[in-house]
Amino acid sequence: MMSEEVREIQSSETTEENSLDRVEKLWNKNFFLLWQGQLVSCFGDAIYEIALGFWVLAVTGSSALMGTIMAITMIPRIIISPFAGVLIDRANRKVIILLSDFIRGAAIILVGVAIYKGAGAVWMVMLAGILLGICSAFFGPSISSVMPDIVPKSRLLQANSSYQMSTTGANLVGTMSGGAIFAILGAPIMFILNGFSYLFSGFMELFLKVPKVIHKKEKANFKEDFIDGLSFSVKFSGLRNIIVLACVINFFSQVGIVLIMPYFNSTPGLDAKKYGIAMGIFTLGMICGMMFLSVVKIAPKKKFNIFVLSGIVSMGAMVAAPITENIYAICILLYIAGLLNAILNTLLNTTTQLIVPQEMRGKVFALMGTCTQALSPIGMIVGGVLGGILGSKQVIVGSFSATIIFIAFFAFMKSAKKVINYDPEHETLEDIM
């Protein structure tokens, strides 16, 4: 049963948000500022990663060191995220968002200037990577926590779709143009440009109006607050099932995705160039899926069926793609997989935002991020090992087939269906817990 505190939070939020739904539209000032800032910073991130890779290889000649730097960025995020979630729910979320962007911007600009002047060193890039990871641990859950407070809940699915579409599109454009920009400007200038993209995003966020988290009871100490968030996630069966599903999908997907490049490299008629085209088509499919959700409003009672169908068909397309060994068929299947995968992930994220009370969102999203991110490198390692033993095609087919089985099993969970189909305009959390 739901506690009195959670019931009070839900009642308060429902009253306020139903009022907002009558007077606010999706593209309000707050959402536009956030969307615009992230559009620029995601483009900066994309060209930064390319510049970073080329610079490290030029300075050290070591691809292993490049992987180490990427891991250094990921590890702090995994370790810190659960504790960051507690701070997000206890502190001013706008301040956290601003500091995350400004610190990242300043760190990358300083490294870029140092490299430009010939004083740059690998340890500086590593230190910046650690700072980026720490800031990301706070920034991501903060954005997920804030989104339901700056757009009407009836438009939350469209908001997430529009937000993810802009970031994915910016990343795609940055990745495609990064090589040409590197040839013209070089790594130091690209570093500095990415730093300014964060500062621009932070400047836009200065004008955000982020509601304060409403605590219906006196704040517990840090430890008790952390345990409360963990307990809420575990005892809420529908939410717990969603977190488990997200982890399983992410793990098995990483097992298969890490082997797509070796598959293209080892299959007659396929090569690195066709791999780049296929991955571009997959990303295009994701953007189209997000575009679809950004303009089409799905009735709450239909969301679960669309969720399950999208998951099964998208994973089925990933199973079929390597079997065909035909680049045209592979591209069509990857486009379908990307489109439906975007729908699956957006519904998953939006559902979590809808069912988690305001004062729990930071903790819950941080917990989800920790679980999925921690499983990613494990999935890559497992995929690499199995690929060497069984072959890339076999492991790709097996990993995505396993995901289909799990999604099909998920489809029979009544608690999952109630949660995915949750309609905040006509239901309370007590109805689905």
Short mmCIF file of C-alpha atoms in Angstrom, two decimals:
data_model
loop_
_atom_site.label_atom_id
_atom_site.label_comp_id
_atom_site.label_asym_id
_atom_site.label_seq_id
_atom_site.Cartn_x
_atom_site.Cartn_y
_atom_site.Cartn_z
CA MET A 1 0.00 0.00 0.00
CA MET A 2 1.07 3.56 -0.64
CA SER A 3 2.21 5.63 2.31
CA GLU A 4 0.29 8.70 3.44
CA GLU A 5 3.20 10.95 2.44
CA VAL A 6 3.25 9.64 -1.15
CA ARG A 7 -0.55 9.98 -1.38
CA GLU A 8 -0.36 13.59 -0.27
CA ILE A 9 2.40 14.34 -2.77
CA GLN A 10 0.40 12.75 -5.59
CA SER A 11 -2.75 14.66 -4.64
CA SER A 12 -0.88 17.97 -4.49
CA GLU A 13 0.91 17.38 -7.79
CA THR A 14 -2.27 16.24 -9.57
CA THR A 15 -4.11 19.41 -8.55
CA GLU A 16 -1.27 21.67 -9.68
CA GLU A 17 -0.55 19.83 -12.93
CA ASN A 18 -4.18 19.50 -13.98
CA SER A 19 -4.35 23.29 -13.68
CA LEU A 20 -1.19 23.64 -15.76
CA ASP A 21 -2.57 21.31 -18.45
CA ARG A 22 -5.43 23.75 -19.07
CA VAL A 23 -3.24 26.79 -19.64
CA GLU A 24 0.16 25.55 -20.82
CA LYS A 25 1.37 24.15 -24.10
CA LEU A 26 4.35 21.92 -24.79
CA TRP A 27 6.57 24.66 -26.24
CA ASN A 28 6.49 26.95 -23.26
CA LYS A 29 9.43 29.19 -22.36
CA ASN A 30 11.01 26.73 -19.92
CA PHE A 31 10.93 23.75 -22.27
CA PHE A 32 12.21 25.78 -25.23
CA LEU A 33 15.16 27.12 -23.21
CA LEU A 34 16.11 23.63 -22.09
CA TRP A 35 15.64 22.15 -25.57
CA GLN A 36 17.68 24.87 -27.27
CA GLY A 37 20.57 24.69 -24.83
CA GLN A 38 20.86 20.90 -25.09
CA LEU A 39 20.69 21.03 -28.88
CA VAL A 40 23.87 23.09 -28.94
CA SER A 41 25.73 21.23 -26.18
CA CYS A 42 25.00 17.80 -27.71
CA PHE A 43 26.46 18.97 -31.02
CA GLY A 44 29.50 20.17 -29.10
CA ASP A 45 29.82 16.79 -27.36
CA ALA A 46 29.75 14.95 -30.70
CA ILE A 47 32.59 16.96 -32.24
CA TYR A 48 34.50 16.86 -28.94
CA GLU A 49 34.56 13.06 -28.91
CA ILE A 50 35.95 13.00 -32.44
CA ALA A 51 38.57 15.63 -31.64
CA LEU A 52 39.49 13.79 -28.44
CA GLY A 53 40.00 10.52 -30.27
CA PHE A 54 42.19 12.04 -32.99
CA TRP A 55 44.21 14.06 -30.48
CA VAL A 56 44.93 11.11 -28.17
CA LEU A 57 45.97 8.94 -31.12
CA ALA A 58 48.20 11.70 -32.50
CA VAL A 59 49.89 12.34 -29.14
CA THR A 60 50.21 8.77 -27.83
CA GLY A 61 49.47 6.47 -30.76
CA SER A 62 47.51 4.28 -28.31
CA SER A 63 43.92 3.22 -28.97
CA ALA A 64 43.95 1.50 -25.55
CA LEU A 65 44.56 4.84 -23.85
CA MET A 66 41.59 6.25 -25.73
CA GLY A 67 39.42 3.51 -24.23
CA THR A 68 40.87 4.24 -20.79
CA ILE A 69 39.90 7.90 -21.04
CA MET A 70 36.34 6.95 -22.02
CA ALA A 71 36.16 4.57 -19.04
CA ILE A 72 37.43 7.31 -16.72
CA THR A 73 34.46 9.41 -17.79
CA MET A 74 31.99 6.56 -17.20
CA ILE A 75 33.24 5.18 -13.88
CA PRO A 76 32.58 8.30 -11.72
CA ARG A 77 29.10 8.51 -13.21
CA ILE A 78 28.32 4.93 -12.18
CA ILE A 79 29.74 5.29 -8.66
CA ILE A 80 28.33 8.72 -7.84
CA SER A 81 24.87 8.53 -9.44
CA PRO A 82 22.96 6.86 -6.55
CA PHE A 83 24.23 9.48 -4.10
CA ALA A 84 23.78 12.30 -6.61
CA GLY A 85 20.10 11.38 -6.83
CA VAL A 86 19.65 12.03 -3.12
CA LEU A 87 21.28 15.46 -3.41
CA ILE A 88 19.14 16.31 -6.43
CA ASP A 89 15.94 15.71 -4.43
CA ARG A 90 17.28 17.65 -1.43
CA ALA A 91 18.85 20.66 -3.16
CA ASN A 92 17.92 23.32 -5.71
CA ARG A 93 17.70 21.44 -9.02
CA LYS A 94 18.24 24.55 -11.13
CA VAL A 95 21.52 25.28 -9.35
CA ILE A 96 22.67 21.70 -9.93
CA ILE A 97 21.85 21.93 -13.65
CA LEU A 98 23.64 25.27 -13.99
CA LEU A 99 26.76 24.17 -12.10
CA SER A 100 26.96 20.95 -14.12
CA ASP A 101 27.03 22.84 -17.41
CA PHE A 102 29.29 25.68 -16.28
CA ILE A 103 31.86 23.36 -14.68
CA ARG A 104 31.98 21.15 -17.78
CA GLY A 105 32.30 24.17 -20.03
CA ALA A 106 35.12 25.74 -18.01
CA ALA A 107 37.05 22.44 -17.72
CA ILE A 108 36.99 21.71 -21.45
CA ILE A 109 37.88 25.30 -22.40
CA LEU A 110 40.89 25.25 -20.07
CA VAL A 111 42.11 21.97 -21.59
CA GLY A 112 41.55 23.30 -25.10
CA VAL A 113 43.49 26.50 -24.38
CA ALA A 114 46.34 24.49 -22.81
CA ILE A 115 46.59 22.24 -25.86
CA TYR A 116 46.39 25.24 -28.20
CA LYS A 117 49.35 26.82 -26.42
CA GLY A 118 51.33 23.58 -26.54
CA ALA A 119 51.09 22.92 -22.81
CA GLY A 120 48.38 20.26 -22.96
CA ALA A 121 48.95 16.79 -21.53
CA VAL A 122 47.02 13.52 -21.38
CA TRP A 123 46.54 13.84 -17.60
CA MET A 124 44.64 17.08 -18.19
CA VAL A 125 42.23 15.32 -20.52
CA MET A 126 41.80 12.54 -17.96
CA LEU A 127 41.07 15.02 -15.18
CA ALA A 128 38.56 16.79 -17.41
CA GLY A 129 36.99 13.40 -18.14
CA ILE A 130 36.53 12.75 -14.42
CA LEU A 131 34.86 16.15 -14.00
CA LEU A 132 32.62 15.47 -16.99
CA GLY A 133 31.57 12.13 -15.50
CA ILE A 134 30.80 13.65 -12.09
CA CYS A 135 28.78 16.48 -13.60
CA SER A 136 26.87 14.07 -15.86
CA ALA A 137 25.94 12.01 -12.79
CA PHE A 138 24.10 15.09 -11.48
CA PHE A 139 22.90 16.59 -14.75
CA GLY A 140 21.06 13.61 -16.31
CA PRO A 141 18.83 12.72 -13.34
CA SER A 142 18.19 16.43 -12.71
CA ILE A 143 16.82 16.91 -16.23
CA SER A 144 14.64 13.79 -15.94
CA SER A 145 13.40 15.03 -12.57
CA VAL A 146 12.62 18.54 -13.82
CA MET A 147 10.89 17.65 -17.09
CA PRO A 148 7.49 16.72 -15.54
CA ASP A 149 7.54 20.04 -13.67
CA ILE A 150 8.04 22.30 -16.70
CA VAL A 151 5.60 20.70 -19.17
CA PRO A 152 2.02 19.48 -18.66
CA LYS A 153 1.84 15.75 -17.92
CA SER A 154 -0.52 15.31 -20.88
CA ARG A 155 2.37 16.50 -23.10
CA LEU A 156 5.20 14.71 -21.31
CA LEU A 157 5.59 11.97 -23.94
CA GLN A 158 5.81 14.59 -26.69
CA ALA A 159 8.26 16.64 -24.63
CA ASN A 160 10.61 13.70 -24.11
CA SER A 161 10.38 12.82 -27.80
CA SER A 162 11.18 16.38 -28.91
CA TYR A 163 14.02 16.64 -26.42
CA GLN A 164 15.59 13.33 -27.42
CA MET A 165 15.05 14.04 -31.10
CA SER A 166 17.03 17.27 -30.85
CA THR A 167 19.88 15.70 -28.90
CA THR A 168 20.08 12.63 -31.15
CA GLY A 169 19.89 14.77 -34.28
CA ALA A 170 22.58 17.13 -33.01
CA ASN A 171 24.77 14.16 -32.16
CA LEU A 172 24.28 12.68 -35.63
CA VAL A 173 25.13 15.96 -37.39
CA GLY A 174 28.15 16.46 -35.13
CA THR A 175 29.40 12.92 -35.77
CA MET A 176 28.99 13.24 -39.54
CA SER A 177 30.66 16.65 -39.72
CA GLY A 178 33.24 16.14 -36.96
CA GLY A 179 35.95 14.78 -39.25
CA ALA A 180 35.68 17.72 -41.65
CA ILE A 181 35.64 20.22 -38.77
CA PHE A 182 38.74 18.55 -37.29
CA ALA A 183 40.57 18.86 -40.61
CA ILE A 184 39.78 22.59 -40.72
CA LEU A 185 40.04 23.69 -37.08
CA GLY A 186 42.02 21.02 -35.24
CA ALA A 187 41.46 19.50 -31.80
CA PRO A 188 42.16 22.54 -29.54
CA ILE A 189 39.58 24.76 -31.24
CA MET A 190 37.02 21.93 -31.22
CA PHE A 191 37.64 21.48 -27.48
CA ILE A 192 37.05 25.18 -26.92
CA LEU A 193 33.90 25.15 -29.07
CA ASN A 194 32.47 22.31 -26.99
CA GLY A 195 33.30 24.22 -23.81
CA PHE A 196 31.40 27.26 -25.09
CA SER A 197 28.48 25.01 -26.08
CA TYR A 198 28.16 24.05 -22.39
CA LEU A 199 28.40 27.69 -21.35
CA PHE A 200 25.69 28.55 -23.88
CA SER A 201 23.49 25.79 -22.49
CA GLY A 202 24.12 27.07 -18.95
CA PHE A 203 23.28 30.62 -20.01
CA MET A 204 19.95 29.45 -21.45
CA GLU A 205 19.22 27.59 -18.22
CA LEU A 206 19.71 30.77 -16.20
CA PHE A 207 16.24 31.81 -17.36
CA LEU A 208 14.58 28.52 -16.43
CA LYS A 209 11.91 28.57 -13.75
CA VAL A 210 12.25 25.25 -11.93
CA PRO A 211 9.70 24.57 -9.17
CA LYS A 212 11.14 23.65 -5.80
CA VAL A 213 10.74 20.06 -4.65
CA ILE A 214 7.82 19.89 -2.21
CA HIS A 215 8.63 17.78 0.83
CA LYS A 216 5.51 16.76 2.74
CA LYS A 217 7.57 15.70 5.72
CA GLU A 218 10.74 17.00 7.30
CA LYS A 219 13.82 15.96 5.38
CA ALA A 220 15.52 12.85 6.69
CA ASN A 221 19.27 12.68 6.94
CA PHE A 222 21.21 11.68 3.84
CA LYS A 223 21.37 7.97 4.70
CA GLU A 224 17.67 7.68 5.46
CA ASP A 225 16.81 9.62 2.30
CA PHE A 226 18.95 7.24 0.24
CA ILE A 227 17.26 4.20 1.81
CA ASP A 228 13.80 5.73 1.24
CA GLY A 229 14.51 6.07 -2.49
CA LEU A 230 15.81 2.51 -2.74
CA SER A 231 12.88 1.16 -0.73
CA PHE A 232 10.35 3.03 -2.88
CA SER A 233 11.87 1.60 -6.08
CA VAL A 234 11.90 -1.95 -4.75
CA LYS A 235 8.45 -2.03 -3.10
CA PHE A 236 6.65 -0.39 -6.03
CA SER A 237 6.34 -3.58 -8.12
CA GLY A 238 5.48 -1.84 -11.40
CA LEU A 239 8.44 0.53 -11.10
CA ARG A 240 10.74 -2.31 -10.04
CA ASN A 241 9.74 -4.30 -13.12
CA ILE A 242 10.44 -1.32 -15.38
CA ILE A 243 13.91 -0.87 -13.90
CA VAL A 244 14.66 -4.58 -14.35
CA LEU A 245 13.38 -4.47 -17.94
CA ALA A 246 15.54 -1.44 -18.75
CA CYS A 247 18.61 -3.21 -17.33
CA VAL A 248 17.98 -6.43 -19.23
CA ILE A 249 17.33 -4.67 -22.55
CA ASN A 250 20.44 -2.54 -22.11
CA PHE A 251 22.65 -5.51 -21.18
CA PHE A 252 21.64 -7.83 -24.01
CA SER A 253 21.61 -4.95 -26.50
CA GLN A 254 25.20 -4.09 -25.59
CA VAL A 255 26.19 -7.75 -26.04
CA GLY A 256 24.89 -7.61 -29.61
CA ILE A 257 25.70 -4.02 -30.59
CA VAL A 258 29.40 -4.32 -29.72
CA LEU A 259 29.66 -7.07 -32.38
CA ILE A 260 27.97 -5.24 -35.25
CA MET A 261 31.25 -3.68 -36.40
CA PRO A 262 33.14 -7.04 -36.33
CA TYR A 263 30.21 -8.56 -38.21
CA PHE A 264 30.52 -5.99 -41.00
CA ASN A 265 34.28 -6.45 -41.03
CA SER A 266 34.15 -10.24 -41.37
CA THR A 267 31.16 -10.68 -43.71
CA PRO A 268 31.82 -10.82 -47.49
CA GLY A 269 30.20 -7.88 -49.28
CA LEU A 270 30.19 -5.70 -46.17
CA ASP A 271 32.88 -3.28 -44.98
CA ALA A 272 33.59 -0.28 -42.76
CA LYS A 273 31.97 2.18 -45.18
CA LYS A 274 28.73 0.20 -45.28
CA TYR A 275 28.85 -0.09 -41.49
CA GLY A 276 28.86 3.72 -41.24
CA ILE A 277 25.90 3.95 -43.61
CA ALA A 278 23.96 1.29 -41.69
CA MET A 279 24.54 3.01 -38.34
CA GLY A 280 23.48 6.31 -39.86
CA ILE A 281 20.26 4.68 -41.07
CA PHE A 282 19.66 3.26 -37.58
CA THR A 283 20.05 6.73 -36.05
CA LEU A 284 17.77 8.20 -38.70
CA GLY A 285 15.16 5.63 -37.71
CA MET A 286 15.48 6.72 -34.07
CA ILE A 287 14.98 10.36 -35.03
CA CYS A 288 11.87 9.45 -37.06
CA GLY A 289 10.49 7.50 -34.10
CA MET A 290 11.00 10.48 -31.81
CA MET A 291 9.47 12.77 -34.43
CA PHE A 292 6.42 10.50 -34.58
CA LEU A 293 5.92 10.64 -30.81
CA SER A 294 6.48 14.41 -30.75
CA VAL A 295 3.42 15.05 -32.95
CA VAL A 296 1.15 12.07 -32.23
CA LYS A 297 -0.67 11.79 -28.93
CA ILE A 298 -1.10 8.17 -27.80
CA ALA A 299 -4.12 7.30 -25.67
CA PRO A 300 -3.00 5.99 -22.25
CA LYS A 301 -4.89 2.69 -22.66
CA LYS A 302 -2.96 1.94 -25.86
CA LYS A 303 0.54 2.69 -24.55
CA PHE A 304 1.28 -0.77 -23.16
CA ASN A 305 0.36 -2.58 -26.37
CA ILE A 306 2.46 -0.14 -28.40
CA PHE A 307 5.30 -0.54 -25.91
CA VAL A 308 5.35 -4.35 -26.13
CA LEU A 309 4.87 -4.42 -29.91
CA SER A 310 7.65 -1.87 -30.44
CA GLY A 311 10.02 -3.86 -28.26
CA ILE A 312 9.37 -7.22 -29.92
CA VAL A 313 9.44 -5.93 -33.50
CA SER A 314 12.53 -3.74 -32.99
CA MET A 315 14.48 -6.60 -31.42
CA GLY A 316 13.17 -8.95 -34.11
CA ALA A 317 14.57 -6.61 -36.76
CA MET A 318 17.94 -6.69 -34.98
CA VAL A 319 17.81 -10.51 -35.05
CA ALA A 320 16.98 -10.61 -38.77
CA ALA A 321 19.52 -7.99 -39.91
CA PRO A 322 22.72 -10.07 -39.61
CA ILE A 323 21.01 -13.17 -41.02
CA THR A 324 20.28 -11.47 -44.37
CA GLU A 325 23.91 -10.46 -45.09
CA ASN A 326 22.46 -8.00 -47.63
CA ILE A 327 23.26 -4.32 -47.07
CA TYR A 328 19.92 -3.08 -48.42
CA ALA A 329 17.91 -5.47 -46.25
CA ILE A 330 20.15 -4.68 -43.26
CA CYS A 331 19.56 -0.93 -43.67
CA ILE A 332 15.77 -1.38 -43.89
CA LEU A 333 15.74 -3.59 -40.81
CA LEU A 334 18.01 -1.25 -38.83
CA TYR A 335 15.77 1.70 -39.76
CA ILE A 336 12.75 -0.19 -38.38
CA ALA A 337 14.73 -1.20 -35.29
CA GLY A 338 15.86 2.39 -34.65
CA LEU A 339 12.37 3.83 -35.11
CA LEU A 340 10.68 1.36 -32.77
CA ASN A 341 13.54 1.40 -30.27
CA ALA A 342 13.06 5.15 -29.90
CA ILE A 343 9.36 4.61 -29.18
CA LEU A 344 10.19 1.87 -26.64
CA ASN A 345 12.75 3.96 -24.74
CA THR A 346 10.67 7.15 -24.77
CA LEU A 347 7.62 5.35 -23.39
CA LEU A 348 9.80 3.75 -20.72
CA ASN A 349 11.32 7.08 -19.66
CA THR A 350 8.02 8.97 -19.74
CA THR A 351 6.25 6.30 -17.69
CA THR A 352 8.89 6.53 -15.00
CA GLN A 353 8.54 10.32 -14.86
CA LEU A 354 4.77 10.02 -14.53
CA ILE A 355 4.65 7.44 -11.74
CA VAL A 356 7.47 8.69 -9.52
CA PRO A 357 6.57 11.46 -7.02
CA GLN A 358 8.49 14.71 -7.36
CA GLU A 359 10.63 14.26 -4.26
CA MET A 360 11.70 10.77 -5.39
CA ARG A 361 12.55 11.42 -9.06
CA GLY A 362 16.21 12.29 -8.62
CA LYS A 363 16.88 9.14 -6.59
CA VAL A 364 14.93 6.84 -8.90
CA PHE A 365 16.45 8.13 -12.14
CA ALA A 366 19.92 8.05 -10.64
CA LEU A 367 19.34 4.44 -9.57
CA MET A 368 18.15 3.49 -13.07
CA GLY A 369 21.14 5.24 -14.61
CA THR A 370 23.56 3.45 -12.32
CA CYS A 371 22.11 0.03 -13.06
CA THR A 372 21.98 0.43 -16.83
CA GLN A 373 25.38 2.15 -17.12
CA ALA A 374 27.10 -0.41 -14.92
CA LEU A 375 25.78 -3.23 -17.10
CA SER A 376 26.92 -1.60 -20.37
CA PRO A 377 30.66 -2.37 -20.07
CA ILE A 378 29.83 -5.85 -18.73
CA GLY A 379 27.63 -6.48 -21.77
CA MET A 380 30.42 -5.28 -24.09
CA ILE A 381 32.93 -7.61 -22.45
CA VAL A 382 30.55 -10.59 -22.59
CA GLY A 383 29.75 -9.82 -26.22
CA GLY A 384 33.41 -9.59 -27.16
CA VAL A 385 34.27 -12.89 -25.46
CA LEU A 386 31.28 -14.78 -26.89
CA GLY A 387 31.88 -13.27 -30.32
CA GLY A 388 35.40 -14.66 -30.35
CA ILE A 389 34.11 -18.13 -29.43
CA LEU A 390 30.82 -18.43 -31.30
CA GLY A 391 31.09 -15.79 -34.04
CA SER A 392 29.61 -12.31 -34.35
CA LYS A 393 26.44 -13.28 -36.23
CA GLN A 394 25.48 -16.03 -33.80
CA VAL A 395 25.92 -13.84 -30.72
CA ILE A 396 24.02 -10.90 -32.24
CA VAL A 397 21.09 -13.17 -33.10
CA GLY A 398 21.19 -14.86 -29.70
CA SER A 399 21.43 -11.67 -27.62
CA PHE A 400 18.51 -9.90 -29.29
CA SER A 401 16.45 -13.12 -29.27
CA ALA A 402 16.94 -13.27 -25.51
CA THR A 403 15.64 -9.70 -25.26
CA ILE A 404 12.52 -10.63 -27.24
CA ILE A 405 11.81 -13.49 -24.82
CA PHE A 406 12.12 -11.17 -21.82
CA ILE A 407 9.86 -8.49 -23.35
CA ALA A 408 7.27 -11.17 -24.15
CA PHE A 409 7.42 -12.32 -20.53
CA PHE A 410 7.06 -8.67 -19.41
CA ALA A 411 3.88 -8.40 -21.50
CA PHE A 412 2.05 -10.77 -19.14
CA MET A 413 2.81 -8.77 -15.99
CA LYS A 414 -0.37 -7.05 -14.80
CA SER A 415 1.58 -4.58 -12.68
CA ALA A 416 3.60 -3.56 -15.74
CA LYS A 417 0.49 -2.99 -17.83
CA LYS A 418 -1.13 -0.82 -15.14
CA VAL A 419 2.03 1.28 -14.84
CA ILE A 420 2.63 1.79 -18.58
CA ASN A 421 -1.04 2.68 -19.16
CA TYR A 422 -1.15 5.04 -16.15
CA ASP A 423 -3.29 8.11 -16.83
CA PRO A 424 -2.53 10.88 -14.29
CA GLU A 425 -5.67 12.77 -15.28
CA HIS A 426 -7.98 9.97 -14.14
CA GLU A 427 -5.88 7.84 -11.78
CA THR A 428 -3.74 8.25 -8.69
CA LEU A 429 -0.60 6.34 -7.79
CA GLU A 430 -2.64 4.31 -5.30
CA ASP A 431 -4.57 2.80 -8.22
CA ILE A 432 -1.45 1.22 -9.73
CA MET A 433 0.64 0.39 -6.68
#
